[in-house]
């Protein structure tokens, strides 16, 4: 029968509700899985601080947080990461504000998005929106 092992565990736990999620060695993927049923669009991991920034669609922000923060609190306990959640529009607005303040400090900055989801902090080379790093130049062409 389907789910017989799960039913046995639930029965052993006096019918307590349980969630089952896929484990992953990749912290971003593991945090993303732990945020279910909310669908994370992006997870930005900061290894040194052991934090994860989870970007979710605007209409799923309350689902990701959960009643009184229960969903995000359980996901943080399960993964061992401090989890911050932002909606796509909130993340976009903060990113635009950050770039605006960087530009005010003295010139255009590279528009490339690094693997960790953060924007490159290098200055753009003349006549371009990107710095001189070859992989960032490829983003300009793609």
CSV table of N, CA and C in Angstrom, one decimal:
chain,number,residue,atom,x,y,z
A,1,UNK,N,0.8,-1.2,0.0
A,1,UNK,CA,0.0,0.0,0.0
A,1,UNK,C,0.9,1.3,0.0
A,2,UNK,N,0.4,2.3,-0.6
A,2,UNK,CA,1.1,3.6,-0.7
A,2,UNK,C,1.2,4.3,0.6
A,3,UNK,N,2.4,4.7,0.9
A,3,UNK,CA,2.7,5.5,2.1
A,3,UNK,C,2.6,4.7,3.4
A,4,UNK,N,2.7,3.4,3.3
A,4,UNK,CA,2.5,2.6,4.5
A,4,UNK,C,3.6,2.9,5.6
A,5,UNK,N,4.8,3.2,5.2
A,5,UNK,CA,5.9,3.6,6.1
A,5,UNK,C,5.5,4.9,6.8
A,6,UNK,N,5.1,5.9,6.0
A,6,UNK,CA,4.7,7.2,6.5
A,6,UNK,C,3.6,7.0,7.5
A,7,UNK,N,2.5,6.2,7.1
A,7,UNK,CA,1.4,6.0,8.1
A,7,UNK,C,1.9,5.4,9.4
A,8,UNK,N,2.9,4.5,9.3
A,8,UNK,CA,3.4,3.8,10.5
A,8,UNK,C,4.0,4.9,11.4
A,9,UNK,N,4.8,5.8,10.8
A,9,UNK,CA,5.5,6.8,11.6
A,9,UNK,C,4.5,7.8,12.2
A,10,UNK,N,3.5,8.2,11.4
A,10,UNK,CA,2.4,9.1,11.9
A,10,UNK,C,1.7,8.4,13.1
A,11,UNK,N,1.4,7.1,12.9
A,11,UNK,CA,0.7,6.4,14.0
A,11,UNK,C,1.6,6.3,15.2
A,12,UNK,N,2.9,6.1,15.1
A,12,UNK,CA,3.8,6.0,16.2
A,12,UNK,C,3.9,7.4,16.9
A,13,UNK,N,3.6,8.5,16.2
A,13,UNK,CA,3.7,9.8,16.7
A,13,UNK,C,2.3,10.3,17.2
A,14,UNK,N,1.4,9.4,17.4
A,14,UNK,CA,0.0,9.7,17.9
A,14,UNK,C,-0.7,10.6,16.9
A,15,UNK,N,-0.6,10.3,15.6
A,15,UNK,CA,-1.2,11.0,14.5
A,15,UNK,C,-0.8,12.5,14.3
A,16,UNK,N,0.4,12.8,14.8
A,16,UNK,CA,1.0,14.1,14.6
A,16,UNK,C,1.3,14.3,13.1
A,17,UNK,N,1.0,15.5,12.6
A,17,UNK,CA,1.2,15.8,11.2
A,17,UNK,C,2.7,15.9,11.0
A,18,UNK,N,3.2,15.3,9.9
A,18,UNK,CA,4.6,15.4,9.5
A,18,UNK,C,4.8,15.9,8.1
A,19,UNK,N,5.9,16.5,7.8
A,19,UNK,CA,6.3,16.8,6.5
A,19,UNK,C,7.5,16.0,6.1
A,20,UNK,N,7.6,15.6,4.8
A,20,UNK,CA,8.7,14.9,4.3
A,20,UNK,C,9.3,15.7,3.2
A,21,UNK,N,10.6,15.9,3.2
A,21,UNK,CA,11.2,16.7,2.1
A,21,UNK,C,12.5,16.0,1.7
A,22,UNK,N,12.9,16.4,0.4
A,22,UNK,CA,14.1,15.8,-0.1
A,22,UNK,C,15.3,16.5,0.5
A,23,UNK,N,16.3,15.7,0.9
A,23,UNK,CA,17.5,16.3,1.4
A,23,UNK,C,18.5,16.6,0.3
A,24,UNK,N,19.3,17.6,0.4
A,24,UNK,CA,20.3,17.9,-0.6
A,24,UNK,C,21.6,18.4,0.0
A,25,UNK,N,22.7,18.0,-0.6
A,25,UNK,CA,24.0,18.5,-0.1
A,25,UNK,C,24.1,20.0,-0.4
A,26,UNK,N,23.4,20.5,-1.4
A,26,UNK,CA,23.5,21.9,-1.8
A,26,UNK,C,22.6,22.7,-0.8
A,27,UNK,N,23.2,23.5,0.0
A,27,UNK,CA,22.4,24.3,1.0
A,27,UNK,C,21.2,25.0,0.4
A,28,UNK,N,21.4,25.7,-0.8
A,28,UNK,CA,20.3,26.4,-1.4
A,28,UNK,C,19.1,25.5,-1.7
A,29,UNK,N,19.4,24.4,-2.3
A,29,UNK,CA,18.4,23.4,-2.7
A,29,UNK,C,17.7,22.8,-1.4
A,30,UNK,N,18.5,22.6,-0.4
A,30,UNK,CA,17.9,22.0,0.9
A,30,UNK,C,16.9,23.1,1.5
A,31,UNK,N,17.4,24.3,1.6
A,31,UNK,CA,16.5,25.4,2.1
A,31,UNK,C,15.3,25.5,1.3
A,32,UNK,N,15.4,25.5,0.0
A,32,UNK,CA,14.3,25.6,-1.0
A,32,UNK,C,13.3,24.5,-0.7
A,33,UNK,N,13.8,23.3,-0.5
A,33,UNK,CA,12.9,22.1,-0.3
A,33,UNK,C,12.2,22.3,1.1
A,34,UNK,N,12.9,22.9,2.1
A,34,UNK,CA,12.4,23.0,3.4
A,34,UNK,C,11.3,24.1,3.5
A,35,UNK,N,11.3,25.0,2.5
A,35,UNK,CA,10.3,26.1,2.5
A,35,UNK,C,8.9,25.6,1.9
A,36,UNK,N,8.8,24.4,1.4
A,36,UNK,CA,7.6,23.9,0.8
A,36,UNK,C,6.5,24.0,1.9
A,37,UNK,N,5.3,24.3,1.5
A,37,UNK,CA,4.7,24.3,0.2
A,37,UNK,C,5.0,25.6,-0.6
A,38,UNK,N,5.6,26.6,0.0
A,38,UNK,CA,5.9,27.9,-0.7
A,38,UNK,C,6.9,27.5,-1.8
A,39,UNK,N,6.8,28.2,-2.9
A,39,UNK,CA,7.7,27.9,-4.1
A,39,UNK,C,8.8,29.0,-4.1
A,40,UNK,N,10.0,28.8,-3.6
A,40,UNK,CA,11.0,29.8,-3.6
A,40,UNK,C,11.5,30.0,-5.1
A,41,UNK,N,11.6,31.2,-5.5
A,41,UNK,CA,12.1,31.6,-6.8
A,41,UNK,C,13.6,31.5,-6.8
A,42,UNK,N,14.2,31.9,-5.7
A,42,UNK,CA,15.7,32.0,-5.6
A,42,UNK,C,16.1,31.9,-4.1
A,43,UNK,N,17.2,31.2,-3.9
A,43,UNK,CA,17.8,31.1,-2.5
A,43,UNK,C,19.2,31.6,-2.6
A,44,UNK,N,19.5,32.7,-1.9
A,44,UNK,CA,20.9,33.2,-1.9
A,44,UNK,C,21.5,32.8,-0.5
A,45,UNK,N,22.6,32.0,-0.6
A,45,UNK,CA,23.3,31.5,0.5
A,45,UNK,C,24.5,32.4,0.9
A,46,UNK,N,24.6,32.7,2.2
A,46,UNK,CA,25.8,33.4,2.7
A,46,UNK,C,26.5,32.4,3.6
A,47,UNK,N,27.5,31.6,3.1
A,47,UNK,CA,28.1,30.6,3.9
A,47,UNK,C,28.7,31.1,5.2
A,48,UNK,N,29.5,32.2,5.1
A,48,UNK,CA,30.2,32.7,6.3
A,48,UNK,C,29.2,33.1,7.5
A,49,UNK,N,28.1,33.6,7.2
A,49,UNK,CA,27.1,34.0,8.2
A,49,UNK,C,26.1,32.9,8.5
A,50,UNK,N,26.1,31.8,7.6
A,50,UNK,CA,25.2,30.7,7.7
A,50,UNK,C,23.7,31.2,7.6
A,51,UNK,N,23.5,32.1,6.6
A,51,UNK,CA,22.2,32.7,6.4
A,51,UNK,C,21.7,32.4,5.0
A,52,UNK,N,20.5,32.3,4.8
A,52,UNK,CA,19.9,32.1,3.5
A,52,UNK,C,18.8,33.1,3.3
A,53,UNK,N,18.9,33.8,2.2
A,53,UNK,CA,17.8,34.7,1.8
A,53,UNK,C,16.9,34.0,0.7
A,54,UNK,N,15.7,33.9,1.1
A,54,UNK,CA,14.7,33.2,0.2
A,54,UNK,C,13.8,34.2,-0.5
A,55,UNK,N,13.8,34.2,-1.8
A,55,UNK,CA,13.0,35.1,-2.6
A,55,UNK,C,11.8,34.3,-3.1
A,56,UNK,N,10.6,34.8,-2.7
A,56,UNK,CA,9.3,34.0,-3.1
A,56,UNK,C,8.4,35.0,-3.9
A,57,UNK,N,7.5,34.4,-4.7
A,57,UNK,CA,6.6,35.3,-5.4
A,57,UNK,C,5.8,36.1,-4.4
A,58,UNK,N,5.3,37.3,-4.7
A,58,UNK,CA,4.6,38.2,-3.8
A,58,UNK,C,3.4,37.5,-3.2
A,59,UNK,N,2.7,36.7,-4.0
A,59,UNK,CA,1.5,36.1,-3.4
A,59,UNK,C,1.8,34.9,-2.5
A,60,UNK,N,3.1,34.5,-2.3
A,60,UNK,CA,3.4,33.4,-1.5
A,60,UNK,C,4.2,33.8,-0.2
A,61,UNK,N,4.3,35.1,0.0
A,61,UNK,CA,5.1,35.6,1.1
A,61,UNK,C,4.5,35.1,2.5
A,62,UNK,N,3.2,35.2,2.6
A,62,UNK,CA,2.6,34.8,3.9
A,62,UNK,C,2.6,33.3,4.1
A,63,UNK,N,2.5,32.5,3.0
A,63,UNK,CA,2.6,31.1,3.0
A,63,UNK,C,4.0,30.7,3.4
A,64,UNK,N,5.0,31.3,2.9
A,64,UNK,CA,6.4,31.0,3.3
A,64,UNK,C,6.7,31.3,4.7
A,65,UNK,N,6.2,32.4,5.2
A,65,UNK,CA,6.4,32.8,6.6
A,65,UNK,C,5.6,31.9,7.5
A,66,UNK,N,4.3,31.6,7.2
A,66,UNK,CA,3.5,30.8,8.0
A,66,UNK,C,2.8,31.5,9.1
A,67,UNK,N,1.9,30.9,9.8
A,67,UNK,CA,1.1,31.5,10.9
A,67,UNK,C,2.1,31.8,12.0
A,68,UNK,N,2.2,33.1,12.4
A,68,UNK,CA,3.1,33.5,13.4
A,68,UNK,C,4.6,33.1,13.2
A,69,UNK,N,4.9,33.0,11.9
A,69,UNK,CA,6.3,32.6,11.6
A,69,UNK,C,6.7,31.2,11.7
A,70,UNK,N,5.7,30.3,11.9
A,70,UNK,CA,6.0,28.9,12.1
A,70,UNK,C,6.7,28.2,11.0
A,71,UNK,N,6.3,28.5,9.7
A,71,UNK,CA,6.9,27.8,8.6
A,71,UNK,C,8.4,28.1,8.5
A,72,UNK,N,8.7,29.4,8.5
A,72,UNK,CA,10.1,29.7,8.4
A,72,UNK,C,10.9,29.3,9.6
A,73,UNK,N,10.3,29.3,10.8
A,73,UNK,CA,11.0,28.9,12.0
A,73,UNK,C,11.3,27.4,11.9
A,74,UNK,N,10.4,26.6,11.5
A,74,UNK,CA,10.6,25.1,11.3
A,74,UNK,C,11.6,24.8,10.3
A,75,UNK,N,11.6,25.6,9.2
A,75,UNK,CA,12.6,25.4,8.1
A,75,UNK,C,14.0,25.7,8.6
A,76,UNK,N,14.1,26.8,9.4
A,76,UNK,CA,15.4,27.2,9.9
A,76,UNK,C,15.9,26.1,10.9
A,77,UNK,N,15.1,25.6,11.7
A,77,UNK,CA,15.5,24.5,12.7
A,77,UNK,C,15.9,23.3,11.9
A,78,UNK,N,15.2,22.9,10.9
A,78,UNK,CA,15.4,21.7,10.1
A,78,UNK,C,16.8,21.8,9.4
A,79,UNK,N,17.0,23.0,8.8
A,79,UNK,CA,18.2,23.1,7.9
A,79,UNK,C,19.4,23.6,8.7
A,80,UNK,N,19.2,24.2,9.8
A,80,UNK,CA,20.4,24.8,10.6
A,80,UNK,C,20.8,26.1,10.0
A,81,UNK,N,20.1,26.7,9.2
A,81,UNK,CA,20.4,28.0,8.6
A,81,UNK,C,19.4,29.1,9.1
A,82,UNK,N,20.0,30.3,9.3
A,82,UNK,CA,19.1,31.4,9.6
A,82,UNK,C,18.4,31.9,8.3
A,83,UNK,N,17.1,31.9,8.2
A,83,UNK,CA,16.4,32.1,6.9
A,83,UNK,C,15.7,33.5,7.0
A,84,UNK,N,16.0,34.3,6.0
A,84,UNK,CA,15.2,35.6,5.8
A,84,UNK,C,14.4,35.4,4.5
A,85,UNK,N,13.2,35.9,4.5
A,85,UNK,CA,12.3,35.7,3.4
A,85,UNK,C,11.9,37.1,2.9
A,86,UNK,N,12.0,37.3,1.6
A,86,UNK,CA,11.5,38.5,0.9
A,86,UNK,C,10.7,38.2,-0.3
A,87,UNK,N,9.7,39.0,-0.5
A,87,UNK,CA,8.9,38.9,-1.8
A,87,UNK,C,9.8,39.4,-2.9
A,88,UNK,N,9.4,38.9,-4.1
A,88,UNK,CA,10.2,39.4,-5.3
A,88,UNK,C,10.2,40.9,-5.5
A,89,UNK,N,9.0,41.5,-5.2
A,89,UNK,CA,9.0,43.0,-5.4
A,89,UNK,C,9.8,43.7,-4.3
A,90,UNK,N,9.8,43.2,-3.1
A,90,UNK,CA,10.6,43.7,-2.0
A,90,UNK,C,12.1,43.6,-2.3
A,91,UNK,N,12.5,42.4,-2.8
A,91,UNK,CA,13.9,42.2,-3.1
A,91,UNK,C,14.3,43.1,-4.3
A,92,UNK,N,13.5,43.2,-5.3
A,92,UNK,CA,13.8,44.0,-6.5
A,92,UNK,C,13.9,45.5,-6.1
A,93,UNK,N,13.0,46.0,-5.2
A,93,UNK,CA,13.1,47.4,-4.8
A,93,UNK,C,14.3,47.6,-4.0
A,94,UNK,N,14.7,46.7,-3.1
A,94,UNK,CA,15.9,46.9,-2.3
A,94,UNK,C,17.2,46.8,-3.1
A,95,UNK,N,17.2,45.9,-4.1
A,95,UNK,CA,18.3,45.8,-5.0
A,95,UNK,C,18.5,47.1,-5.9
A,96,UNK,N,17.4,47.6,-6.3
A,96,UNK,CA,17.4,48.9,-7.1
A,96,UNK,C,17.9,50.0,-6.2
A,97,UNK,N,17.5,50.1,-5.0
A,97,UNK,CA,17.9,51.1,-4.1
A,97,UNK,C,19.4,51.0,-3.8
A,98,UNK,N,19.9,49.8,-3.6
A,98,UNK,CA,21.3,49.5,-3.3
A,98,UNK,C,22.1,50.0,-4.5
A,99,UNK,N,21.7,49.6,-5.7
A,99,UNK,CA,22.4,50.0,-6.9
A,99,UNK,C,22.4,51.5,-7.1
A,100,UNK,N,21.3,52.1,-6.8
A,100,UNK,CA,21.2,53.6,-6.9
A,100,UNK,C,22.2,54.3,-6.0
A,101,UNK,N,22.3,53.8,-4.8
A,101,UNK,CA,23.3,54.4,-3.8
A,101,UNK,C,24.7,54.1,-4.2
A,102,UNK,N,25.0,52.9,-4.8
A,102,UNK,CA,26.3,52.6,-5.3
A,102,UNK,C,26.7,53.6,-6.4
A,103,UNK,N,25.7,53.8,-7.3
A,103,UNK,CA,26.0,54.7,-8.5
A,103,UNK,C,26.3,56.1,-8.0
A,104,UNK,N,25.5,56.5,-7.0
A,104,UNK,CA,25.7,57.9,-6.5
A,104,UNK,C,27.1,58.0,-5.8
A,105,UNK,N,27.7,56.9,-5.4
A,105,UNK,CA,29.0,57.0,-4.8
A,105,UNK,C,30.2,57.2,-5.8
A,106,UNK,N,29.8,57.2,-7.1
A,106,UNK,CA,30.9,57.4,-8.0
A,106,UNK,C,30.9,56.6,-9.3
A,107,UNK,N,29.8,56.5,-10.0
A,107,UNK,CA,29.9,55.9,-11.3
A,107,UNK,C,29.1,54.6,-11.4
A,108,UNK,N,29.0,54.2,-12.7
A,108,UNK,CA,28.2,53.0,-13.0
A,108,UNK,C,28.9,51.7,-12.5
A,109,UNK,N,28.1,50.8,-12.0
A,109,UNK,CA,28.6,49.5,-11.6
A,109,UNK,C,28.2,48.4,-12.5
A,110,UNK,N,28.9,47.3,-12.5
A,110,UNK,CA,28.6,46.1,-13.3
A,110,UNK,C,27.2,45.6,-13.0
A,111,UNK,N,26.5,45.2,-14.1
A,111,UNK,CA,25.1,44.8,-13.9
A,111,UNK,C,25.1,43.2,-13.9
A,112,UNK,N,26.2,42.5,-13.9
A,112,UNK,CA,26.2,41.1,-13.9
A,112,UNK,C,25.7,40.5,-12.5
A,113,UNK,N,25.0,39.4,-12.6
A,113,UNK,CA,24.5,38.7,-11.4
A,113,UNK,C,25.5,37.5,-11.2
A,114,UNK,N,26.1,37.4,-10.0
A,114,UNK,CA,27.0,36.3,-9.7
A,114,UNK,C,26.2,35.1,-9.4
A,115,UNK,N,26.9,33.9,-9.2
A,115,UNK,CA,26.3,32.7,-8.9
A,115,UNK,C,25.5,32.7,-7.6
A,116,UNK,N,25.9,33.5,-6.7
A,116,UNK,CA,25.2,33.5,-5.4
A,116,UNK,C,24.0,34.4,-5.4
A,117,UNK,N,23.7,35.0,-6.6
A,117,UNK,CA,22.5,35.8,-6.8
A,117,UNK,C,22.7,37.2,-6.5
A,118,UNK,N,23.9,37.6,-6.1
A,118,UNK,CA,24.2,39.0,-5.8
A,118,UNK,C,24.8,39.7,-7.1
A,119,UNK,N,24.6,41.0,-7.1
A,119,UNK,CA,25.1,41.7,-8.3
A,119,UNK,C,26.6,42.0,-8.0
A,120,UNK,N,27.3,42.0,-9.1
A,120,UNK,CA,28.8,42.3,-9.1
A,120,UNK,C,29.0,43.7,-8.5
A,121,UNK,N,30.0,43.9,-7.7
A,121,UNK,CA,30.2,45.2,-7.1
A,121,UNK,C,31.3,46.0,-7.8
A,122,UNK,N,31.9,45.4,-8.9
A,122,UNK,CA,32.9,46.1,-9.7
A,122,UNK,C,32.3,47.2,-10.5
A,123,UNK,N,33.2,48.2,-10.8
A,123,UNK,CA,32.7,49.3,-11.7
A,123,UNK,C,32.7,48.8,-13.1
A,124,UNK,N,31.8,49.3,-13.9
A,124,UNK,CA,31.6,48.9,-15.3
A,124,UNK,C,32.7,49.6,-16.1
A,125,UNK,N,33.2,48.9,-17.1
A,125,UNK,CA,34.2,49.5,-18.0
A,125,UNK,C,33.5,50.5,-18.9
A,126,UNK,N,34.3,51.4,-19.4
A,126,UNK,CA,33.8,52.5,-20.2
A,126,UNK,C,32.9,52.0,-21.4
A,127,UNK,N,31.8,52.6,-21.6
A,127,UNK,CA,31.0,52.2,-22.8
A,127,UNK,C,30.2,50.9,-22.6
A,128,UNK,N,30.2,50.3,-21.4
A,128,UNK,CA,29.5,49.0,-21.1
A,128,UNK,C,28.8,49.1,-19.8
A,129,UNK,N,27.9,48.2,-19.6
A,129,UNK,CA,27.2,48.1,-18.3
A,129,UNK,C,27.9,46.9,-17.4
A,130,UNK,N,29.0,46.4,-17.9
A,130,UNK,CA,29.6,45.3,-17.2
A,130,UNK,C,31.1,45.6,-17.0
A,131,UNK,N,31.7,44.9,-16.0
A,131,UNK,CA,33.1,45.0,-15.7
A,131,UNK,C,33.9,44.2,-16.7
A,132,UNK,N,35.2,44.1,-16.5
A,132,UNK,CA,36.1,43.4,-17.4
A,132,UNK,C,36.2,41.9,-17.2
A,133,UNK,N,35.5,41.3,-16.2
A,133,UNK,CA,35.5,39.9,-16.0
A,133,UNK,C,34.8,39.2,-17.2
A,134,UNK,N,35.6,38.2,-17.9
A,134,UNK,CA,35.0,37.6,-19.1
A,134,UNK,C,33.6,37.0,-18.9
A,135,UNK,N,33.4,36.3,-17.8
A,135,UNK,CA,32.0,35.7,-17.6
A,135,UNK,C,30.9,36.8,-17.5
A,136,UNK,N,31.3,37.9,-17.0
A,136,UNK,CA,30.3,39.0,-16.9
A,136,UNK,C,30.1,39.7,-18.3
A,137,UNK,N,31.2,39.7,-19.1
A,137,UNK,CA,31.0,40.2,-20.4
A,137,UNK,C,30.1,39.3,-21.2
A,138,UNK,N,30.2,38.0,-21.0
A,138,UNK,CA,29.3,37.1,-21.7
A,138,UNK,C,27.8,37.3,-21.3
A,139,UNK,N,27.6,37.7,-20.1
A,139,UNK,CA,26.2,38.1,-19.7
A,139,UNK,C,25.7,39.3,-20.5
A,140,UNK,N,26.6,40.2,-20.8
A,140,UNK,CA,26.2,41.3,-21.6
A,140,UNK,C,25.8,40.9,-23.0
A,141,UNK,N,26.4,39.9,-23.5
A,141,UNK,CA,26.1,39.4,-24.9
A,141,UNK,C,24.9,38.5,-24.9
A,142,UNK,N,24.6,37.8,-23.7
A,142,UNK,CA,23.5,36.8,-23.7
A,142,UNK,C,22.2,37.5,-23.3
